[in-house]
Short mmCIF file of C-alpha atoms and ligand atoms in Angstrom, two decimals:
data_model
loop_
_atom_site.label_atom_id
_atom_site.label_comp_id
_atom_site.label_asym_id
_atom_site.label_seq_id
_atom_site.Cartn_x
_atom_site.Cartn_y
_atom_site.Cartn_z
CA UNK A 1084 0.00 0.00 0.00
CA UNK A 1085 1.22 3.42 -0.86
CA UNK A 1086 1.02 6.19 1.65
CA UNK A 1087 -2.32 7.82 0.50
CA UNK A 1088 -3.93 4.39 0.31
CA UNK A 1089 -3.19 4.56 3.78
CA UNK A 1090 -4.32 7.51 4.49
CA UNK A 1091 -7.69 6.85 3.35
CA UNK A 1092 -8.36 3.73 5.62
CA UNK A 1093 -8.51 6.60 7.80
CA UNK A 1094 -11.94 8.97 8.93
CA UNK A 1095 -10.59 12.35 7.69
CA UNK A 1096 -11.79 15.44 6.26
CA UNK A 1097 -10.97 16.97 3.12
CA UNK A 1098 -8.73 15.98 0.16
CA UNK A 1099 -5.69 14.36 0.50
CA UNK A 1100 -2.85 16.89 -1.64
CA UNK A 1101 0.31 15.31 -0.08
CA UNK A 1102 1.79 13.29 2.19
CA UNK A 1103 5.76 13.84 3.46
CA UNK A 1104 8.21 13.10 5.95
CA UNK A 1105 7.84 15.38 8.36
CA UNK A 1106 9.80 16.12 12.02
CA UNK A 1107 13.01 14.12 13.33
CA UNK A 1108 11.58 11.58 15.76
CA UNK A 1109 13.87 8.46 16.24
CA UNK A 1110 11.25 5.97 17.01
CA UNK A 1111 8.14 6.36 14.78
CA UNK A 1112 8.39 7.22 11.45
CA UNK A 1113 5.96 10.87 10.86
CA UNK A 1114 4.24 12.29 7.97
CA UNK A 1115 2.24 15.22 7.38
CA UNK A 1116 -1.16 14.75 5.48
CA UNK A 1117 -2.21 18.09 3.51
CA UNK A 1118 -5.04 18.39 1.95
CA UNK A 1119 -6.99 20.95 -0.34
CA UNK A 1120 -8.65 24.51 1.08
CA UNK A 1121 -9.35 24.56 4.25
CA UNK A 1122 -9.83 21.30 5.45
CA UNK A 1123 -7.43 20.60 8.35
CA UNK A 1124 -4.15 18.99 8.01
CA UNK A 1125 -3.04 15.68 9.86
CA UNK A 1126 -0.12 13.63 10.68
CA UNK A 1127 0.52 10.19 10.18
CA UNK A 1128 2.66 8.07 12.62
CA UNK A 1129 3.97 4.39 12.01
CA UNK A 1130 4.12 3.42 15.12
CA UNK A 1131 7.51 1.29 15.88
CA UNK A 1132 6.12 -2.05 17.81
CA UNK A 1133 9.53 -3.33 18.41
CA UNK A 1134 9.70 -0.72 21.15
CA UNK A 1135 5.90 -0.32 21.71
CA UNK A 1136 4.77 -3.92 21.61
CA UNK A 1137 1.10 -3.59 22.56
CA UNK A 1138 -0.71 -1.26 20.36
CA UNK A 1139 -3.82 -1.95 21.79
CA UNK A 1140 -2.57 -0.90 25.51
CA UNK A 1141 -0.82 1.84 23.78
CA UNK A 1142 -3.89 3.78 21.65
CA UNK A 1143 -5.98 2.94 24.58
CA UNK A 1144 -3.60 4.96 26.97
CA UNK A 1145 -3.00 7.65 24.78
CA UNK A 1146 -7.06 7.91 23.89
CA UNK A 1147 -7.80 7.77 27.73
CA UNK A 1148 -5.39 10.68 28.68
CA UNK A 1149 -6.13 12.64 26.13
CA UNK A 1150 -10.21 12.48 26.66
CA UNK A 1151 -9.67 13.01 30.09
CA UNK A 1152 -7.66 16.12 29.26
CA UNK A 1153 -10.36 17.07 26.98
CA UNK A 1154 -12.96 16.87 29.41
CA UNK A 1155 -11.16 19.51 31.60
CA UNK A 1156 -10.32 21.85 28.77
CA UNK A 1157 -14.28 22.03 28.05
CA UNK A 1158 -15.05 22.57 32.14
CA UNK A 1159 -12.62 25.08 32.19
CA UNK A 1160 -14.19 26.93 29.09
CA UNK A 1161 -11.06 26.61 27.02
CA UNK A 1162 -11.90 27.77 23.78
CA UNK A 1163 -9.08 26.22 21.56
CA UNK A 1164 -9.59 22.86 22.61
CA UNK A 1165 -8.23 20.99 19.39
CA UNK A 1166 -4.75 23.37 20.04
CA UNK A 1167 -4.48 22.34 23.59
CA UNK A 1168 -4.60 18.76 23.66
CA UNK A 1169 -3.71 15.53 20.34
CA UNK A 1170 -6.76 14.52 18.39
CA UNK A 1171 -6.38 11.15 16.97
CA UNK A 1172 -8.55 10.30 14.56
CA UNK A 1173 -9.83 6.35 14.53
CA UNK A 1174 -9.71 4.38 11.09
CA UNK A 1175 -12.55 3.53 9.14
CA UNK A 1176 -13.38 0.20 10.96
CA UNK A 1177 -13.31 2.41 14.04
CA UNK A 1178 -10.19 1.50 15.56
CA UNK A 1179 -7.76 4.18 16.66
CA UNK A 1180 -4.85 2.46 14.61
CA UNK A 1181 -4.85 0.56 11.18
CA UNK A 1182 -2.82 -2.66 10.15
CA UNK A 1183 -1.32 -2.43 6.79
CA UNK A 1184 -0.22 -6.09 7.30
CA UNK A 1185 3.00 -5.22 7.98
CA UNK A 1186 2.81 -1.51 10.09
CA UNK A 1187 1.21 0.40 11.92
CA UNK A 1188 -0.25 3.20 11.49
CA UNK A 1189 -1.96 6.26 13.10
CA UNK A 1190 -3.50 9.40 12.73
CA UNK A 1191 -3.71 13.13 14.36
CA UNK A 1192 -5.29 16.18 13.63
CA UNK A 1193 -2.03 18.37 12.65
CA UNK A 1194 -1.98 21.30 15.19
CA UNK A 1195 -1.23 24.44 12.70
CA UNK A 1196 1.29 27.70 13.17
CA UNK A 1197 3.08 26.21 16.16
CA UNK A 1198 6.32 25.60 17.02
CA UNK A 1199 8.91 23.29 18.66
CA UNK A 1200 12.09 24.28 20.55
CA UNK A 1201 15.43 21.76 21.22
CA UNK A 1202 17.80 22.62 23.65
CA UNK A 1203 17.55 24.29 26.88
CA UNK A 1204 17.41 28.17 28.30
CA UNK A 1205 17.12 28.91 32.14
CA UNK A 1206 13.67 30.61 30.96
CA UNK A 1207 12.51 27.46 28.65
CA UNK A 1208 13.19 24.95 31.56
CA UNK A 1209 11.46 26.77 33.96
CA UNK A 1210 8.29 26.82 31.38
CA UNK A 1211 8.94 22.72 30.78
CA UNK A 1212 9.03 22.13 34.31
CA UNK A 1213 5.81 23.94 35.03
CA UNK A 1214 4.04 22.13 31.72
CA UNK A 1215 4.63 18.58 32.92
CA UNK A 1216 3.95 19.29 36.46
CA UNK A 1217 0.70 20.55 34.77
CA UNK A 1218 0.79 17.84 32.81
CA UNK A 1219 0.50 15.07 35.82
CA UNK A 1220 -1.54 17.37 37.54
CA UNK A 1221 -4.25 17.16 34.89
CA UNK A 1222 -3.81 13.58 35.07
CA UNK A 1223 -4.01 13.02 38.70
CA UNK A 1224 -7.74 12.37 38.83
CA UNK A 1225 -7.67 10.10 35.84
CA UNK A 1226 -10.21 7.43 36.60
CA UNK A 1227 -9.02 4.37 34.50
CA UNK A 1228 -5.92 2.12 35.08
CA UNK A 1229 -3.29 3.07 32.56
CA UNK A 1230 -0.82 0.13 31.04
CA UNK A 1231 2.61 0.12 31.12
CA UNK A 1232 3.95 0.60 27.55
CA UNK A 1233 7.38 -0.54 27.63
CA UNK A 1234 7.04 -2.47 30.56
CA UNK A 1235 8.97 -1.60 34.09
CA UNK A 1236 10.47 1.08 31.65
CA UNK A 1237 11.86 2.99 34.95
CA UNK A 1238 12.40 0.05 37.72
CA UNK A 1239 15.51 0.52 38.65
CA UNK A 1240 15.57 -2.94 40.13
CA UNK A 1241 14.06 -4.22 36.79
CA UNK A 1242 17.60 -2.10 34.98
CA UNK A 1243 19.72 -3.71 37.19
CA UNK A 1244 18.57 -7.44 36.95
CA UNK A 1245 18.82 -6.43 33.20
CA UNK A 1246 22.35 -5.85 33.98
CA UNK A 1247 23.28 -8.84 35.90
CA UNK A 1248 21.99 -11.27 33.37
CA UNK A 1249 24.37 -9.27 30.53
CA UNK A 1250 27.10 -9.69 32.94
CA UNK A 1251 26.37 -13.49 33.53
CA UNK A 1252 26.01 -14.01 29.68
CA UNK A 1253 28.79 -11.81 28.91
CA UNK A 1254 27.56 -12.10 25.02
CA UNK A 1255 30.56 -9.46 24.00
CA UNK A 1256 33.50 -10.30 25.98
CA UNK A 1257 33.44 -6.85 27.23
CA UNK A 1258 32.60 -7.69 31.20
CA UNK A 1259 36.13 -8.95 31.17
CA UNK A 1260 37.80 -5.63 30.15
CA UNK A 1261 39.38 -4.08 33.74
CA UNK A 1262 37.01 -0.27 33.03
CA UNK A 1263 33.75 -1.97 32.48
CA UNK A 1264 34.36 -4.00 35.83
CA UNK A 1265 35.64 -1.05 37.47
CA UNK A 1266 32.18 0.84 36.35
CA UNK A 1267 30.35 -2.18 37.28
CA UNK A 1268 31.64 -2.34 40.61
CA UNK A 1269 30.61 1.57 41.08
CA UNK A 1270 27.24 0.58 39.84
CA UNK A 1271 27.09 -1.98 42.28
CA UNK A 1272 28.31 -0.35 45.33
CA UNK A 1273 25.06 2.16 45.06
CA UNK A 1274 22.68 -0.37 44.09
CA UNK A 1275 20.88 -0.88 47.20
CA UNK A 1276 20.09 2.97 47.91
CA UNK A 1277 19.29 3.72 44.21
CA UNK A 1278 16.54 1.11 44.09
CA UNK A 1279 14.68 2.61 47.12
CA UNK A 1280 11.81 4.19 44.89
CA UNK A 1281 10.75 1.04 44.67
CA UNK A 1282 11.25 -0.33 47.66
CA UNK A 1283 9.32 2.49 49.12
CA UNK A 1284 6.30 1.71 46.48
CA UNK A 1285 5.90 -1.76 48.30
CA UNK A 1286 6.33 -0.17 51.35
CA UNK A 1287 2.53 1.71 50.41
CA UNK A 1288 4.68 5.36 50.96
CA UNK A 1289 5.27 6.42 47.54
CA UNK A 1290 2.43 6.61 44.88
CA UNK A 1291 2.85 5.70 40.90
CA UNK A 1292 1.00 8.39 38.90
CA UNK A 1293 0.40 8.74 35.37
CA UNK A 1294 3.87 10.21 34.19
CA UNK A 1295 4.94 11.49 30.39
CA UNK A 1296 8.38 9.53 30.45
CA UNK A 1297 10.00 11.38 28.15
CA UNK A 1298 10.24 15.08 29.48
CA UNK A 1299 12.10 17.73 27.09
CA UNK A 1300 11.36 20.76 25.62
CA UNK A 1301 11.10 19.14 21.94
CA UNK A 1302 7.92 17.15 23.00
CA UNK A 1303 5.98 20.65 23.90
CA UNK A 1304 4.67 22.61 21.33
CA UNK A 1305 4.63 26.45 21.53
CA UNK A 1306 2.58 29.26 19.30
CA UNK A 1307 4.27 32.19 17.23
CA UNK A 1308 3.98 34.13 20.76
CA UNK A 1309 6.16 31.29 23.09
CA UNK A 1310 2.89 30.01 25.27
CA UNK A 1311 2.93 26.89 25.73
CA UNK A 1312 -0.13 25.14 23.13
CA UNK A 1313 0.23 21.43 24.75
CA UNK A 1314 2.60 18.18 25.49
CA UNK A 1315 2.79 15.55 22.53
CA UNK A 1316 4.86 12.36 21.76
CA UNK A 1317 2.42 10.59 24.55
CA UNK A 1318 3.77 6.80 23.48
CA UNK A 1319 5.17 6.22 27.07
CA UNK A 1320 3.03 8.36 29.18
CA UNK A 1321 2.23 5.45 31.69
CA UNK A 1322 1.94 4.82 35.86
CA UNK A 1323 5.63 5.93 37.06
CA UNK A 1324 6.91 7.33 40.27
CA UNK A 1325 7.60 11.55 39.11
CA UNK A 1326 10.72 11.19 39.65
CA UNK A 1327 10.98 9.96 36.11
CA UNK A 1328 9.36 13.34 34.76
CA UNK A 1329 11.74 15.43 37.26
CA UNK A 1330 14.87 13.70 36.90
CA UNK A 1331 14.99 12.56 32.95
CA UNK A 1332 14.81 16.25 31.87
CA UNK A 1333 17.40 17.21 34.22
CA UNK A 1334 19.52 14.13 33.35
CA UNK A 1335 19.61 15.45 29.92
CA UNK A 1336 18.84 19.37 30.49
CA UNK A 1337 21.24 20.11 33.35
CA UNK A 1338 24.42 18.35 31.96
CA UNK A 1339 26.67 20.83 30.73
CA UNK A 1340 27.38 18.66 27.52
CA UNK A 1341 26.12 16.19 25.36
CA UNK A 1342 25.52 12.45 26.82
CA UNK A 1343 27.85 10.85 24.50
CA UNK A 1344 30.51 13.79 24.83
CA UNK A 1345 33.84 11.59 25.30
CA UNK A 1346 35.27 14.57 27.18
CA UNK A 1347 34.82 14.12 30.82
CA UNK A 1348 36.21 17.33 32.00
CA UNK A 1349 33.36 18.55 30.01
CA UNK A 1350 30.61 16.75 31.63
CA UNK A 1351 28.97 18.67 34.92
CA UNK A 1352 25.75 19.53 36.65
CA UNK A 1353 24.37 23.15 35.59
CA UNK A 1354 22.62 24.11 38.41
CA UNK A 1355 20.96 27.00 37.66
CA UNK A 1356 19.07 24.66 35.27
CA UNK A 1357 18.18 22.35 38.07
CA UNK A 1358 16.81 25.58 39.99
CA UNK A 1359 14.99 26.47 37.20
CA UNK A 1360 13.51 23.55 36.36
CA UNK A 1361 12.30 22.83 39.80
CA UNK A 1362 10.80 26.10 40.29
CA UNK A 1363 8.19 25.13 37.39
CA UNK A 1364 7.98 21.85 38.69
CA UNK A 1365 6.63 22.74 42.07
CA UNK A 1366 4.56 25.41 41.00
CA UNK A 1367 2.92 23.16 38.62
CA UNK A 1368 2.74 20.21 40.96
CA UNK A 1369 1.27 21.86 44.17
CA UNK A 1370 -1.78 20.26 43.73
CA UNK A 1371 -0.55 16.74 44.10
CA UNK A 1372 2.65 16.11 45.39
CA UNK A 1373 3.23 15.15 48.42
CA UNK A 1374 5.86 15.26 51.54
CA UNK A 1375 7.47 12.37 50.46
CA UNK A 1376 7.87 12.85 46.53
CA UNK A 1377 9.30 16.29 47.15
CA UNK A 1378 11.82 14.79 49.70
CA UNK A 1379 13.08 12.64 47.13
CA UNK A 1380 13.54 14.75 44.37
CA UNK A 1381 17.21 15.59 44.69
CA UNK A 1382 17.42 11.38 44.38
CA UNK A 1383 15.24 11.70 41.39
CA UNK A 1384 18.24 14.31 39.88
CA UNK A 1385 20.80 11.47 40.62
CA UNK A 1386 18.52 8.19 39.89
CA UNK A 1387 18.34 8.97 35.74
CA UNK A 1388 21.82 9.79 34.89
CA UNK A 1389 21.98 6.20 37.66
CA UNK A 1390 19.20 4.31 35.37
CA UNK A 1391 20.69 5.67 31.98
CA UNK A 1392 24.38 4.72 33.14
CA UNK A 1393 22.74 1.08 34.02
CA UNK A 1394 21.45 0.67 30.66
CA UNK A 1395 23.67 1.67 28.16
CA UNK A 1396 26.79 -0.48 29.75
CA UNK A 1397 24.31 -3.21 29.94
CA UNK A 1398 23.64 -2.64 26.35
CA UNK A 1399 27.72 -2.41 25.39
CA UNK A 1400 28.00 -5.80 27.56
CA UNK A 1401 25.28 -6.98 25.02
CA UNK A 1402 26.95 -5.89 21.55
CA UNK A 1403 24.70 -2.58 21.57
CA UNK A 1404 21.31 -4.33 20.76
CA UNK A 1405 19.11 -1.31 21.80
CA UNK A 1406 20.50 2.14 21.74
CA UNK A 1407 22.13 2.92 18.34
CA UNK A 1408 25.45 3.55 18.14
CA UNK A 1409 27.60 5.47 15.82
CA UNK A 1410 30.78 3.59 16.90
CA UNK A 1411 32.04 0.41 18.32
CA UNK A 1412 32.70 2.22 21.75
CA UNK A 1413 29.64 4.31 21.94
CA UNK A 1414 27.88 2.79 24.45
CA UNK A 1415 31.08 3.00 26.74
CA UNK A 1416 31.64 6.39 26.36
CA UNK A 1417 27.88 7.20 27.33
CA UNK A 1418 28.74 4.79 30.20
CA UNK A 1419 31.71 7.45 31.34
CA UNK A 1420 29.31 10.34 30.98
CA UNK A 1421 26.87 9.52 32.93
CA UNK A 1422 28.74 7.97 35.77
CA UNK A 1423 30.62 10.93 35.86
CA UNK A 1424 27.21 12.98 36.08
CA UNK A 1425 26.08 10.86 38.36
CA UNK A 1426 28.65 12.13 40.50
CA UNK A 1427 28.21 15.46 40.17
CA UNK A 1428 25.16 15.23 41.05
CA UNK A 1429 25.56 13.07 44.25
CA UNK A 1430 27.91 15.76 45.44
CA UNK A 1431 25.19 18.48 44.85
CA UNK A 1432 22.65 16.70 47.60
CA UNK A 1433 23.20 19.39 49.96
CA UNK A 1434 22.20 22.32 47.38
CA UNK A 1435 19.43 20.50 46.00
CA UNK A 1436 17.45 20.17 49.47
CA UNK A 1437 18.92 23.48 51.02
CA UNK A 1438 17.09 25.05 47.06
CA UNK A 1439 14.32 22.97 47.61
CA UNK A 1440 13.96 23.90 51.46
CA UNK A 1441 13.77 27.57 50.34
CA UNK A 1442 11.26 26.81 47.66
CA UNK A 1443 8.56 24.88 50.31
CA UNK A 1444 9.27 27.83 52.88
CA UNK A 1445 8.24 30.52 50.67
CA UNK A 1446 5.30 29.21 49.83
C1 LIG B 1201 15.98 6.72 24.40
O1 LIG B 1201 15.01 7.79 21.72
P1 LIG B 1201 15.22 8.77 22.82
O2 LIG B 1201 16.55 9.44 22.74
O3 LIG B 1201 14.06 9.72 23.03
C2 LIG B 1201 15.30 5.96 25.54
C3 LIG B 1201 15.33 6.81 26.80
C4 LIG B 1201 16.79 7.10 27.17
C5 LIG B 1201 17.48 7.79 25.98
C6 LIG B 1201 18.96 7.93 26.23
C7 LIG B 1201 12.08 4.28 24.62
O4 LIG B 1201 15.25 7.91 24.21
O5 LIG B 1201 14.70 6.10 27.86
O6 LIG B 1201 16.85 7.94 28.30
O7 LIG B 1201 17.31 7.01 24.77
N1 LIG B 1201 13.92 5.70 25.14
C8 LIG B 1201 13.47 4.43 25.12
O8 LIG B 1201 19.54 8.63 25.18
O9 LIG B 1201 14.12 3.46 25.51
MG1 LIG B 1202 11.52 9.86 22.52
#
């Protein structure tokens, strides 16, 4: 099947002009769906089911969260509804995806004149953090049970049995080579005390909410005036502690270079970013969070770069089956990055409470 035949299993208005690659996700593959006058535009996803294996679960998350975000835009008299929240659009047969007998495929209205940013300002990641606390906050009253899309995507205990059984199998050699056991042995040294988000789950003290999973400024699209329109690339919003909201964007946003950047001397903890950041979080997440989330969030800041270290030396250890890698060593030198960030931020504990102290007290 070509693309438009493809695009017409689909329940949209208007006639179909073109349809083109459109955006830089890594993940799906995205097209945009023109069509004559003034019928809207869409945009086509295949969706990638080697990562997302259970389209079902996945289309029914996505169409629960965004009809219960919906339902508040319309209480709270929002007039631009279909620019504040995704609109996917079911097929023909009434399904929110279609089979081509190969792909997958799915469908959104195309939300026009907006824009996307990449990178990260002190202004922009005060504005992210306040969108996803928003975000979850809008979500906190959701009354259906969400699935898990990748499945214990951010159990830390989960990462690190995925670790030991690379290590056992030792499918690459590499767990013999004297700097990946050195890194391993720093892993496991701080196993125990990184895995106590979920120990304190069982324990019935810290809640799961419904979480985006995937926090950075290039999933939140903007207008020509910089206000925030609404979050997007929902494929792993799913039940997750928040630390994976608060700490993946920092992981990313508040290292002072790249995640593969082979430089160490480079790699450090920008802290204004983290201040930032957190001052949008918690004035977007006063609603919800509680004592014991906020208490933790300087061990959210350390438990991604943690997680992320975790997985990409268990991928090296596997011959780089997951993350993509532009070179044989790749995966190693991400390994060095984000131990060393780890680090950094470990050693900013103290700041990170004292900031957040400040924060609570003022309000
Ligand atoms: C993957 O594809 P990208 O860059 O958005 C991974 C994240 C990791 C990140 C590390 C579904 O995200 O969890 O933090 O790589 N996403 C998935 O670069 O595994
Ligand atoms: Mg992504």
């Amino acid at each position: 099947m070509d693309l438009k035949d493809i695009v017409s299993q689909f329940a949209i208005n208007g006639v179909v002009k073109d349809v083109a690659p459109f955006g830089g996700g890594l993940i799906n593959s995205t097209y945009k769906v023109t069509t004559e006058g003034d019928a809207p535009d869409y945009i086509l996803q295949n969706v990638n089911v080697s990562v997302f294996p259970d389209i079902d679960l996945l289309m029914n998350n996505i169409v629960e969260v965004t009809g219960h975000i919906r339902k508040k835009l319309i209480a709270a008299g929002e007039k631009n509804i279909e620019r504040k929240v995704l609109h996917f659009i079911p097929a023909k047969d009434g399904k929110m995806y279609f089979f081509d007998g190969e792909k997958y495929w799915r469908m959104m209205l195309c939300i026009a004149d907006c824009v996307t940013k990449t990178g990260v300002s002190l202004e922009s990641a005060y504005v992210v953090g306040e969108t996803f606390a928003n975000f979850q906050a809008s979500l906190a009253d959701i009354p259906v049970k969400l699935g898990e899309t990748i499945k214990d995507f951010h159990n830390m205990e989960f990462r690190l049995q995925q670790l030991n059984d690379a290590v056992a199998q030792n499918k690459s050699g590499r767990a013999n080579d004297p700097e990946v056991k050195q890194i391993l042995s720093e892993i496991f040294e701080r196993a125990d005390e990184y895995c106590k988000a979920e120990r304190l789950y069982r324990e019935g003290k810290l809640p799961k909410r419904i979480c985006h999973c995937d926090t950075k400024v290039d999933n939140i699209l903007f207008d020509k005036d910089d206000n925030v329109l609404c979050v997007i690339d929902l494929d792993t919003v799913m039940p997750s502690f928040v630390f994976s909201d608060f700490g993946d964007f920092l992981r990313s946003a508040a290292n002072t270079t790249a995640e593969d950047d082979p430089d160490l001397s480079k790699v450090s903890f920008n802290f204004e970013v983290f201040k930032a950041f957190t001052k949008g979080y918690l004035k977007g997440a006063a609603s919800f969070i509680t004592p014991i989330e906020i208490e933790n969030l300087p061990f959210a800041t350390a438990l991604f770069p943690y997680m992320t270290l975790v997985r990409f030396i268990a991928d090296y250890i596997n011959g780089d089956v997951y993350f993509h890698c532009k070179y044989p060593e790749h995966n190693l030198v991400r390994s060095r990055n984000q131990l060393k960030l780890t680090k950094c931020v470990e050693a900013a504990f103290p700041q990170m409470e004292a900031f957040i102290a400040e924060q609570i007290a003022k309000k």
